[in-house]
Amino acid sequence: MLSRTADHLYWMARYIERAENAARVLDVTYNMSLVPTATGSDTDLWEAAVEITGNKEAFARDYDTANAKSVIQYLTMDSNNPSSIYSALRSARENARAVRVTMTTETWENINALWLEFDQFLRKDLTVEGLGEFCDWVKSRSHLFRGVCFGTMLRDEAFSFVRLGTFIERADNTARLLNIKYDFLMPAQYEAGGAVDYYEWSAVLRSVSAFQAYQKIYSDAIDPIRVSELLVLRHDMPRSLHACYDEILPIIEQVSANRQSETKRLAGELHAKLHYGKMQDIFQHGLHDFLESFIHSNHVLGQEIQRSFLSATV
Amino acid sequence: MSHTVEKFFDEMQANVGDVRSIYKAYQHWLKNVPTQQLAAKRAEAELLFRRVGITFNVYGEADGAERLIPFDVIPRLISSQEWAHLSAGVVQRVRALNMFLHDIYHKQDIIQAGIVPYTILSNPQYRPEMFGVDVPNQIYAHIAGVDLVRTSESQFYVLEDNLRTPSGVSYMLENRKMMMRLFPDLFRQYAVAPVEHYPQVLLNNLRSVAQSGVQDPTVVLLSPGAYNSAYFEHAFLAQQMGIELVEGQDLFVRNNAVFMRTTQGPRRVDVIYRRIDDDFIDPLVFKPDSMLGVPGLLSVYRNGGVTLANAVGTGAADDKATYIYVPEMIKFYLGEEPILQNVPTYELSKEDDLAYVLDHLDELVVKEVQGSGGYGMLVGPAATKQELAEFKLRILSRPSSYIAQPTLALSTCPTLVEQGIAPRHVDLRPFVLSGKSVSVVPGGLCRVALKEGSLVVNSSQGGGTKDTWVLERDDIQPQKTSQTNKQGKKEEVAC
């Protein structure tokens, strides 16, 4: 297929996924901010939300302090923030519009309807009270998008690039979330089993729809190492890094056909780390370093995909 | 409005109460259908068209609003006899025009013979870059849309030949699909010649004009992109033919060949069905700031590395200044008498013609030689005194940019409008395809001026479309219906 077409489809899916992840982070941050903290300030919390989804420096340019009001504005409707839900959904729709004839009618109508509905949220001021409803709407819209793709698209290259976009973006988001929250939640005086600890780690789990899974698998107190294992190595946890690469690797092998490439090698290497990795080893070398390196490699893979399939520069 | 009815030939009723034989069965059916039911069918059609996204963008409207071209549910019928005449006429014309294009870019015999003046060579649509270039099968206008109008039972005229990037064929195809869905019973009654094979014929033709030696040519459709007014049609045709819909940025030139960027690497392109004007096709040769084209394309084309359809430089033959010579071309190249006539045309570069036109401006239609889409045109009888005066000044400042024609009494066809069913003026654009041979699919784009009395059928000027039924048999008997005529439910046909 045409590189430009694949490019639009890939980015359409990435932007939808990005919007969903922003909504998840916001929702959870807001819920956590309701739990009283030792210092009585929730600035750290809101700053972390900015860091996961966006760019701290850019935020600091436009806003004085990180609090509920400013961060909600920055991550939802701020058109200057390329990672805001507004920007992500608009980009998704623009990408879709450019290739609407190559996607199924249902897929196009779904994205178009999403944009028309979003317009209604834009018209009224998004209040803190309305945030939960808004985040739920974004999440359910993203679920619908994946469903309509899965349910109506021919299993051809177009479908492959849509899926690829979804999982590259998701892997990035899960890794960032864990990385930031880990720093934030593992202070020097780590005291396992504390009540605040419980709320905070359970919030992390909830933000990736993993709370119930955790209970089911471990049926034990929430422990940072297990949370990390669930989000990094468990292949059966749909938003884990391993699960993302279980999707990514076969897609890349398929679209590469018989061509040997750096894209294929890199995807295989990352997948192997997640597939054969052990949590104890990762912790020994430091989870933070592991995640930093993963985020970087995932980004490089994104660039390789861009170079070899989507822009086809010669 | 009964006095105006007398003046125009109506496709259904040649004279009041005298229904033309091919329309008898249809008229019988129409009599028994309440107008509300027709209106409901039209609403259903609009809904379906909107869902599929058969829209066009209107230039100059706020944020390029997408609009639907109004669709009329009452078809225009053409008898098999009429079609035999019309199709022979347009095929003859396109054959001659292709020979003319080959000639003016090679030996220029027709200029030597004094039939077409040498000024053709300074026409801005004449592309000196094409001089001496050989194109496969000597075909320049692979797709031609010939606009026909009718003024009486036997009189058809050619209004213009569109040889650059004629559009509208998607409406011919989609309107037919819609009519078959809305009125299947009528199709059982009438033997309507099918048009659905158009994309296949087009694809076969495009493949046949690849450079010799190419075994399995790759054909693409080059579009200016989603913001072009005819984008829907580009996407539609590409999909129907199963070829890639590309934009300039998807193509690049290397080693005297054109390639498209695909996820599997560069892929050679052999034939480009381009829907971009000459001016924008190659920034290295034409408009340097064009982002729509492909740098270096013309050079590959001239060296025979790729085929463009239509060829570069066809505008020299469909220009309104060239139009007047088409009947002579037919005699010169084919040794035949023209089957279809031109509209008598005044050339305002000629002093006598200019004087006559300025004296009779309120009776004539004046067109810009370069204009298209109904822009920059004066319809004398419909113009105000002020408009006439203003246009006079425009003509006087550049007389050679204009031609004038008598206001034709375009035929009317019953059309569903606000007030019920009323006659509205129509034209017809059949699409002539040239490849291995020259052919025309039986049908065309029928445009209808929806405004009462209006003679301008262009969609950009408020025109709509109808399905055109070319009949395979002309002897259709009205079907006996047991349905009783519901009194008061129908409205009288207005003419």
CSV table of C-alpha atoms in Angstrom, one decimal, chain A residues 1-6 94 97-101 105 109 157 161 254-257 259 308-314, chain B residues 50-53 55 57 66 226-227 231 235-236 239 244-247 249-250 252 254 260-266:
chain,number,residue,atom,x,y,z
A,1,MET,CA,0.0,0.0,0.0
A,2,LEU,CA,1.0,3.6,-0.4
A,3,SER,CA,3.3,4.8,2.4
A,4,ARG,CA,1.3,7.9,2.9
A,5,THR,CA,-1.9,5.9,3.4
A,6,ALA,CA,-0.1,3.7,6.0
A,94,GLU,CA,-7.5,14.7,10.3
A,97,ARG,CA,-10.1,12.3,6.8
A,98,ALA,CA,-7.1,12.1,4.5
A,99,VAL,CA,-7.6,8.4,3.9
A,100,ARG,CA,-11.3,8.0,4.6
A,101,VAL,CA,-11.8,6.2,1.3
A,105,THR,CA,-17.4,3.4,6.2
A,109,GLU,CA,-18.2,7.4,10.6
A,157,GLU,CA,-1.7,-4.0,5.6
A,161,PHE,CA,-0.6,-0.4,10.5
A,254,GLN,CA,4.4,-9.6,8.5
A,255,VAL,CA,4.7,-6.2,6.9
A,256,SER,CA,8.5,-6.7,6.4
A,257,ALA,CA,7.8,-9.8,4.4
A,259,ARG,CA,13.1,-8.1,4.0
A,308,SER,CA,11.2,2.1,6.4
A,309,PHE,CA,7.4,2.0,5.8
A,310,LEU,CA,5.7,5.3,6.3
A,311,SER,CA,7.8,7.9,4.5
A,312,ALA,CA,9.7,5.5,2.2
A,313,THR,CA,12.5,8.0,1.7
A,314,VAL,CA,14.9,6.9,-1.0
B,50,ARG,CA,-24.7,11.9,2.1
B,51,ARG,CA,-23.8,8.8,4.0
B,52,VAL,CA,-21.6,7.6,1.1
B,53,GLY,CA,-20.1,11.1,1.0
B,55,THR,CA,-20.2,15.6,-2.0
B,57,ASN,CA,-16.5,21.3,-2.4
B,66,GLU,CA,-19.1,20.1,1.5
B,226,ALA,CA,-8.9,15.8,-0.3
B,227,TYR,CA,-9.6,19.5,-0.7
B,231,TYR,CA,-12.0,14.4,-4.8
B,235,ALA,CA,-11.5,8.3,-4.9
B,236,PHE,CA,-14.5,6.6,-6.4
B,239,GLN,CA,-11.6,2.3,-6.0
B,244,GLU,CA,-3.9,3.4,-6.1
B,245,LEU,CA,-5.2,6.9,-5.5
B,246,VAL,CA,-2.0,8.9,-5.3
B,247,GLU,CA,-1.0,12.6,-4.6
B,249,GLN,CA,4.0,13.6,-2.8
B,250,ASP,CA,3.5,9.9,-3.3
B,252,PHE,CA,9.0,10.6,-7.3
B,254,ARG,CA,14.4,8.5,-10.6
B,260,MET,CA,5.4,5.5,-6.0
B,261,ARG,CA,6.4,5.2,-2.4
B,262,THR,CA,4.8,2.1,-0.9
B,263,THR,CA,5.3,0.3,2.4
B,264,GLN,CA,7.1,-2.4,0.4
B,265,GLY,CA,9.5,0.1,-1.1
B,266,PRO,CA,9.4,2.1,-4.4
